[in-house]
Amino acid sequence: MKTRKWGYPDWLALFFVAGVLLGTGAARLFGPSVLREQGTAAALAAGSGSWELYWPVLRHRLLQTAAGWMMGMTICSAWLFCLAAAWAGIYAAVVLSLLTAGRGILGLPIFLCGLLPHGLFYGMVWWILAAWAGGEEKRTRLLPFLLLEAFTALGAGAQVWLVPLLTAWF
């Protein structure tokens, strides 16, 4: 039987799954106190999208994408992206756990409506950044990076204007 050596995508998946497990455990451990704070955050997020909300979200997301781009050019880029995958898993698990704890079975559709519009844009951007980080050659790739920043701006728009419309159904 031939064994396969673990590659970079395998490590990314492992760190994401480990993050999901840690996030679920953290939500179960700290659930009641965090659930009270979640109500305040949900009230703030329930407002409709506006330009006043778009600009801070855009700035934050563009800086995150720039940080991911710079992480990809370092010598330890693969491990940094593994840690980013673990953080994404923790974040997703905590949000999903708290939504299902607070809203029951409606937590899953709320989670999907709150994640998918902008998550498709951000996920594509971070997938490309992670692929660059896993490559042997560390190049600047300035023009493709600017295109990724444009997709990040579209994701910020979806986060600000589409998420409140979709989550208002619940």
PDB file of C-alpha atoms in Angstrom:
ATOM      1  CA  MET A   1       0.000   0.000   0.000  1.00  0.00           C
ATOM      2  CA  LYS A   2       1.373   3.346  -1.047  1.00  0.00           C
ATOM      3  CA  THR A   3       1.125   6.161   1.458  1.00  0.00           C
ATOM      4  CA  ARG A   4       0.717   9.716   0.319  1.00  0.00           C
ATOM      5  CA  LYS A   5       2.762  12.529   1.832  1.00  0.00           C
ATOM      6  CA  TRP A   6       0.745  15.374   3.293  1.00  0.00           C
ATOM      7  CA  GLY A   7       0.787  18.480   1.149  1.00  0.00           C
ATOM      8  CA  TYR A   8      -0.076  22.099   1.745  1.00  0.00           C
ATOM      9  CA  PRO A   9      -3.831  21.726   0.943  1.00  0.00           C
ATOM     10  CA  ASP A  10      -4.046  18.828   3.409  1.00  0.00           C
ATOM     11  CA  TRP A  11      -2.539  20.959   6.152  1.00  0.00           C
ATOM     12  CA  LEU A  12      -4.933  23.833   5.360  1.00  0.00           C
ATOM     13  CA  ALA A  13      -7.903  21.476   5.657  1.00  0.00           C
ATOM     14  CA  LEU A  14      -6.577  19.964   8.883  1.00  0.00           C
ATOM     15  CA  PHE A  15      -6.077  23.379  10.483  1.00  0.00           C
ATOM     16  CA  PHE A  16      -9.562  24.477   9.383  1.00  0.00           C
ATOM     17  CA  VAL A  17     -11.170  21.358  10.879  1.00  0.00           C
ATOM     18  CA  ALA A  18      -9.146  21.799  14.071  1.00  0.00           C
ATOM     19  CA  GLY A  19     -10.381  25.399  14.221  1.00  0.00           C
ATOM     20  CA  VAL A  20     -13.981  24.242  13.798  1.00  0.00           C
ATOM     21  CA  LEU A  21     -13.566  21.782  16.672  1.00  0.00           C
ATOM     22  CA  LEU A  22     -11.927  24.399  18.905  1.00  0.00           C
ATOM     23  CA  GLY A  23     -14.561  26.995  18.027  1.00  0.00           C
ATOM     24  CA  THR A  24     -17.407  24.611  18.769  1.00  0.00           C
ATOM     25  CA  GLY A  25     -15.835  23.712  22.096  1.00  0.00           C
ATOM     26  CA  ALA A  26     -15.302  27.371  22.965  1.00  0.00           C
ATOM     27  CA  ALA A  27     -18.896  28.230  22.111  1.00  0.00           C
ATOM     28  CA  ARG A  28     -20.139  25.361  24.276  1.00  0.00           C
ATOM     29  CA  LEU A  29     -17.854  26.374  27.134  1.00  0.00           C
ATOM     30  CA  PHE A  30     -18.518  30.124  27.073  1.00  0.00           C
ATOM     31  CA  GLY A  31     -21.969  29.954  25.457  1.00  0.00           C
ATOM     32  CA  PRO A  32     -24.302  31.742  27.891  1.00  0.00           C
ATOM     33  CA  SER A  33     -22.118  34.807  28.445  1.00  0.00           C
ATOM     34  CA  VAL A  34     -21.276  35.139  24.755  1.00  0.00           C
ATOM     35  CA  LEU A  35     -24.911  34.597  23.779  1.00  0.00           C
ATOM     36  CA  ARG A  36     -25.917  37.724  25.710  1.00  0.00           C
ATOM     37  CA  GLU A  37     -23.263  39.753  23.866  1.00  0.00           C
ATOM     38  CA  GLN A  38     -24.405  38.263  20.567  1.00  0.00           C
ATOM     39  CA  GLY A  39     -27.815  39.871  21.022  1.00  0.00           C
ATOM     40  CA  THR A  40     -26.172  43.300  21.114  1.00  0.00           C
ATOM     41  CA  ALA A  41     -24.083  42.522  18.020  1.00  0.00           C
ATOM     42  CA  ALA A  42     -27.140  41.188  16.176  1.00  0.00           C
ATOM     43  CA  ALA A  43     -29.047  44.378  16.942  1.00  0.00           C
ATOM     44  CA  LEU A  44     -26.210  46.430  15.449  1.00  0.00           C
ATOM     45  CA  ALA A  45     -25.974  44.181  12.382  1.00  0.00           C
ATOM     46  CA  ALA A  46     -29.730  44.244  11.769  1.00  0.00           C
ATOM     47  CA  GLY A  47     -29.632  47.791  10.423  1.00  0.00           C
ATOM     48  CA  SER A  48     -29.865  48.364   6.717  1.00  0.00           C
ATOM     49  CA  GLY A  49     -26.727  48.974   4.686  1.00  0.00           C
ATOM     50  CA  SER A  50     -25.436  52.483   4.228  1.00  0.00           C
ATOM     51  CA  TRP A  51     -22.373  54.252   2.914  1.00  0.00           C
ATOM     52  CA  GLU A  52     -21.418  55.143   6.491  1.00  0.00           C
ATOM     53  CA  LEU A  53     -21.189  51.432   7.234  1.00  0.00           C
ATOM     54  CA  TYR A  54     -19.616  50.502   3.882  1.00  0.00           C
ATOM     55  CA  TRP A  55     -16.452  52.596   4.179  1.00  0.00           C
ATOM     56  CA  PRO A  56     -15.212  51.164   7.509  1.00  0.00           C
ATOM     57  CA  VAL A  57     -16.035  47.609   6.367  1.00  0.00           C
ATOM     58  CA  LEU A  58     -14.250  48.224   3.059  1.00  0.00           C
ATOM     59  CA  ARG A  59     -11.166  49.642   4.786  1.00  0.00           C
ATOM     60  CA  HIS A  60     -11.035  46.716   7.199  1.00  0.00           C
ATOM     61  CA  ARG A  61     -11.423  44.087   4.460  1.00  0.00           C
ATOM     62  CA  LEU A  62      -8.897  45.756   2.138  1.00  0.00           C
ATOM     63  CA  LEU A  63      -6.348  45.816   4.954  1.00  0.00           C
ATOM     64  CA  GLN A  64      -7.036  42.144   5.678  1.00  0.00           C
ATOM     65  CA  THR A  65      -6.510  41.255   2.026  1.00  0.00           C
ATOM     66  CA  ALA A  66      -3.296  43.292   1.921  1.00  0.00           C
ATOM     67  CA  ALA A  67      -2.101  41.485   5.057  1.00  0.00           C
ATOM     68  CA  GLY A  68      -2.874  38.142   3.415  1.00  0.00           C
ATOM     69  CA  TRP A  69      -0.987  39.212   0.308  1.00  0.00           C
ATOM     70  CA  MET A  70       2.038  40.173   2.401  1.00  0.00           C
ATOM     71  CA  MET A  71       1.792  36.938   4.409  1.00  0.00           C
ATOM     72  CA  GLY A  72       1.998  35.043   1.137  1.00  0.00           C
ATOM     73  CA  MET A  73       5.359  36.578   0.313  1.00  0.00           C
ATOM     74  CA  THR A  74       7.082  35.500   3.523  1.00  0.00           C
ATOM     75  CA  ILE A  75       9.187  32.423   4.070  1.00  0.00           C
ATOM     76  CA  CYS A  76       6.629  31.027   6.531  1.00  0.00           C
ATOM     77  CA  SER A  77       3.609  31.798   4.333  1.00  0.00           C
ATOM     78  CA  ALA A  78       2.239  28.241   4.337  1.00  0.00           C
ATOM     79  CA  TRP A  79       2.107  28.108   8.132  1.00  0.00           C
ATOM     80  CA  LEU A  80       0.642  31.601   8.371  1.00  0.00           C
ATOM     81  CA  PHE A  81      -2.164  30.559   6.046  1.00  0.00           C
ATOM     82  CA  CYS A  82      -2.673  27.384   8.075  1.00  0.00           C
ATOM     83  CA  LEU A  83      -3.156  29.608  11.136  1.00  0.00           C
ATOM     84  CA  ALA A  84      -5.544  31.805   9.134  1.00  0.00           C
ATOM     85  CA  ALA A  85      -7.505  28.679   8.159  1.00  0.00           C
ATOM     86  CA  ALA A  86      -7.691  27.665  11.826  1.00  0.00           C
ATOM     87  CA  TRP A  87      -8.941  31.154  12.741  1.00  0.00           C
ATOM     88  CA  ALA A  88     -11.589  30.964   9.994  1.00  0.00           C
ATOM     89  CA  GLY A  89     -12.722  27.601  11.360  1.00  0.00           C
ATOM     90  CA  ILE A  90     -12.926  28.930  14.918  1.00  0.00           C
ATOM     91  CA  TYR A  91     -14.876  31.981  13.801  1.00  0.00           C
ATOM     92  CA  ALA A  92     -17.348  30.029  11.659  1.00  0.00           C
ATOM     93  CA  ALA A  93     -17.947  27.426  14.375  1.00  0.00           C
ATOM     94  CA  VAL A  94     -18.527  29.999  17.110  1.00  0.00           C
ATOM     95  CA  VAL A  95     -20.959  32.002  14.984  1.00  0.00           C
ATOM     96  CA  LEU A  96     -22.875  28.905  13.865  1.00  0.00           C
ATOM     97  CA  SER A  97     -22.975  27.488  17.401  1.00  0.00           C
ATOM     98  CA  LEU A  98     -24.236  30.725  18.896  1.00  0.00           C
ATOM     99  CA  LEU A  99     -26.843  31.205  16.189  1.00  0.00           C
ATOM    100  CA  THR A 100     -28.201  27.705  16.660  1.00  0.00           C
ATOM    101  CA  ALA A 101     -28.141  28.124  20.446  1.00  0.00           C
ATOM    102  CA  GLY A 102     -30.087  31.358  20.187  1.00  0.00           C
ATOM    103  CA  ARG A 103     -32.424  30.632  17.281  1.00  0.00           C
ATOM    104  CA  GLY A 104     -32.632  26.842  17.141  1.00  0.00           C
ATOM    105  CA  ILE A 105     -32.914  25.221  13.741  1.00  0.00           C
ATOM    106  CA  LEU A 106     -33.239  28.668  12.113  1.00  0.00           C
ATOM    107  CA  GLY A 107     -29.621  29.282  13.079  1.00  0.00           C
ATOM    108  CA  LEU A 108     -28.327  27.409  10.027  1.00  0.00           C
ATOM    109  CA  PRO A 109     -30.259  29.399   7.378  1.00  0.00           C
ATOM    110  CA  ILE A 110     -29.422  32.634   9.201  1.00  0.00           C
ATOM    111  CA  PHE A 111     -25.761  31.606   9.220  1.00  0.00           C
ATOM    112  CA  LEU A 112     -25.835  30.826   5.498  1.00  0.00           C
ATOM    113  CA  CYS A 113     -27.666  34.057   4.623  1.00  0.00           C
ATOM    114  CA  GLY A 114     -25.204  35.992   6.736  1.00  0.00           C
ATOM    115  CA  LEU A 115     -22.151  34.290   5.265  1.00  0.00           C
ATOM    116  CA  LEU A 116     -22.714  33.402   1.630  1.00  0.00           C
ATOM    117  CA  PRO A 117     -23.218  36.779  -0.069  1.00  0.00           C
ATOM    118  CA  HIS A 118     -19.869  38.209   0.936  1.00  0.00           C
ATOM    119  CA  GLY A 119     -18.246  34.888   1.810  1.00  0.00           C
ATOM    120  CA  LEU A 120     -18.210  33.908  -1.857  1.00  0.00           C
ATOM    121  CA  PHE A 121     -16.115  36.961  -2.711  1.00  0.00           C
ATOM    122  CA  TYR A 122     -13.846  36.769   0.333  1.00  0.00           C
ATOM    123  CA  GLY A 123     -13.476  33.005   0.020  1.00  0.00           C
ATOM    124  CA  MET A 124     -12.330  33.289  -3.586  1.00  0.00           C
ATOM    125  CA  VAL A 125      -9.855  36.027  -2.688  1.00  0.00           C
ATOM    126  CA  TRP A 126      -8.361  34.079   0.223  1.00  0.00           C
ATOM    127  CA  TRP A 127      -8.283  30.864  -1.796  1.00  0.00           C
ATOM    128  CA  ILE A 128      -6.162  32.586  -4.432  1.00  0.00           C
ATOM    129  CA  LEU A 129      -3.940  34.161  -1.774  1.00  0.00           C
ATOM    130  CA  ALA A 130      -3.486  30.763  -0.111  1.00  0.00           C
ATOM    131  CA  ALA A 131      -2.598  29.193  -3.464  1.00  0.00           C
ATOM    132  CA  TRP A 132       0.022  31.877  -4.025  1.00  0.00           C
ATOM    133  CA  ALA A 133       1.377  31.289  -0.516  1.00  0.00           C
ATOM    134  CA  GLY A 134       1.722  27.566  -1.168  1.00  0.00           C
ATOM    135  CA  GLY A 135       3.730  28.080  -4.337  1.00  0.00           C
ATOM    136  CA  GLU A 136       7.466  27.737  -4.566  1.00  0.00           C
ATOM    137  CA  GLU A 137       8.030  31.127  -6.134  1.00  0.00           C
ATOM    138  CA  LYS A 138       7.245  34.203  -4.028  1.00  0.00           C
ATOM    139  CA  ARG A 139       6.398  36.985  -6.476  1.00  0.00           C
ATOM    140  CA  THR A 140       4.867  40.408  -5.997  1.00  0.00           C
ATOM    141  CA  ARG A 141       1.901  39.974  -8.429  1.00  0.00           C
ATOM    142  CA  LEU A 142       0.770  43.593  -8.113  1.00  0.00           C
ATOM    143  CA  LEU A 143      -1.885  43.713 -10.879  1.00  0.00           C
ATOM    144  CA  PRO A 144      -3.601  40.461  -9.822  1.00  0.00           C
ATOM    145  CA  PHE A 145      -3.506  41.734  -6.233  1.00  0.00           C
ATOM    146  CA  LEU A 146      -5.355  44.892  -7.297  1.00  0.00           C
ATOM    147  CA  LEU A 147      -7.967  42.697  -8.981  1.00  0.00           C
ATOM    148  CA  LEU A 148      -8.332  40.773  -5.711  1.00  0.00           C
ATOM    149  CA  GLU A 149      -8.817  44.078  -3.913  1.00  0.00           C
ATOM    150  CA  ALA A 150     -11.630  44.909  -6.375  1.00  0.00           C
ATOM    151  CA  PHE A 151     -13.314  41.594  -5.550  1.00  0.00           C
ATOM    152  CA  THR A 152     -12.837  42.423  -1.869  1.00  0.00           C
ATOM    153  CA  ALA A 153     -14.670  45.719  -2.462  1.00  0.00           C
ATOM    154  CA  LEU A 154     -17.530  43.778  -4.070  1.00  0.00           C
ATOM    155  CA  GLY A 155     -17.566  41.474  -1.049  1.00  0.00           C
ATOM    156  CA  ALA A 156     -17.755  44.457   1.291  1.00  0.00           C
ATOM    157  CA  GLY A 157     -20.724  45.760  -0.676  1.00  0.00           C
ATOM    158  CA  ALA A 158     -22.432  42.392  -0.410  1.00  0.00           C
ATOM    159  CA  GLN A 159     -21.684  42.319   3.313  1.00  0.00           C
ATOM    160  CA  VAL A 160     -23.151  45.747   3.932  1.00  0.00           C
ATOM    161  CA  TRP A 161     -26.181  45.696   1.611  1.00  0.00           C
ATOM    162  CA  LEU A 162     -27.125  42.061   0.877  1.00  0.00           C
ATOM    163  CA  VAL A 163     -26.647  40.443   4.277  1.00  0.00           C
ATOM    164  CA  PRO A 164     -29.191  42.685   6.056  1.00  0.00           C
ATOM    165  CA  LEU A 165     -31.730  42.046   3.293  1.00  0.00           C
ATOM    166  CA  LEU A 166     -31.307  38.268   3.466  1.00  0.00           C
ATOM    167  CA  THR A 167     -31.201  37.979   7.246  1.00  0.00           C
ATOM    168  CA  ALA A 168     -34.287  40.198   7.579  1.00  0.00           C
ATOM    169  CA  TRP A 169     -36.348  37.215   6.396  1.00  0.00           C
ATOM    170  CA  PHE A 170     -35.594  35.482   9.689  1.00  0.00           C
TER     171      PHE A 170
END
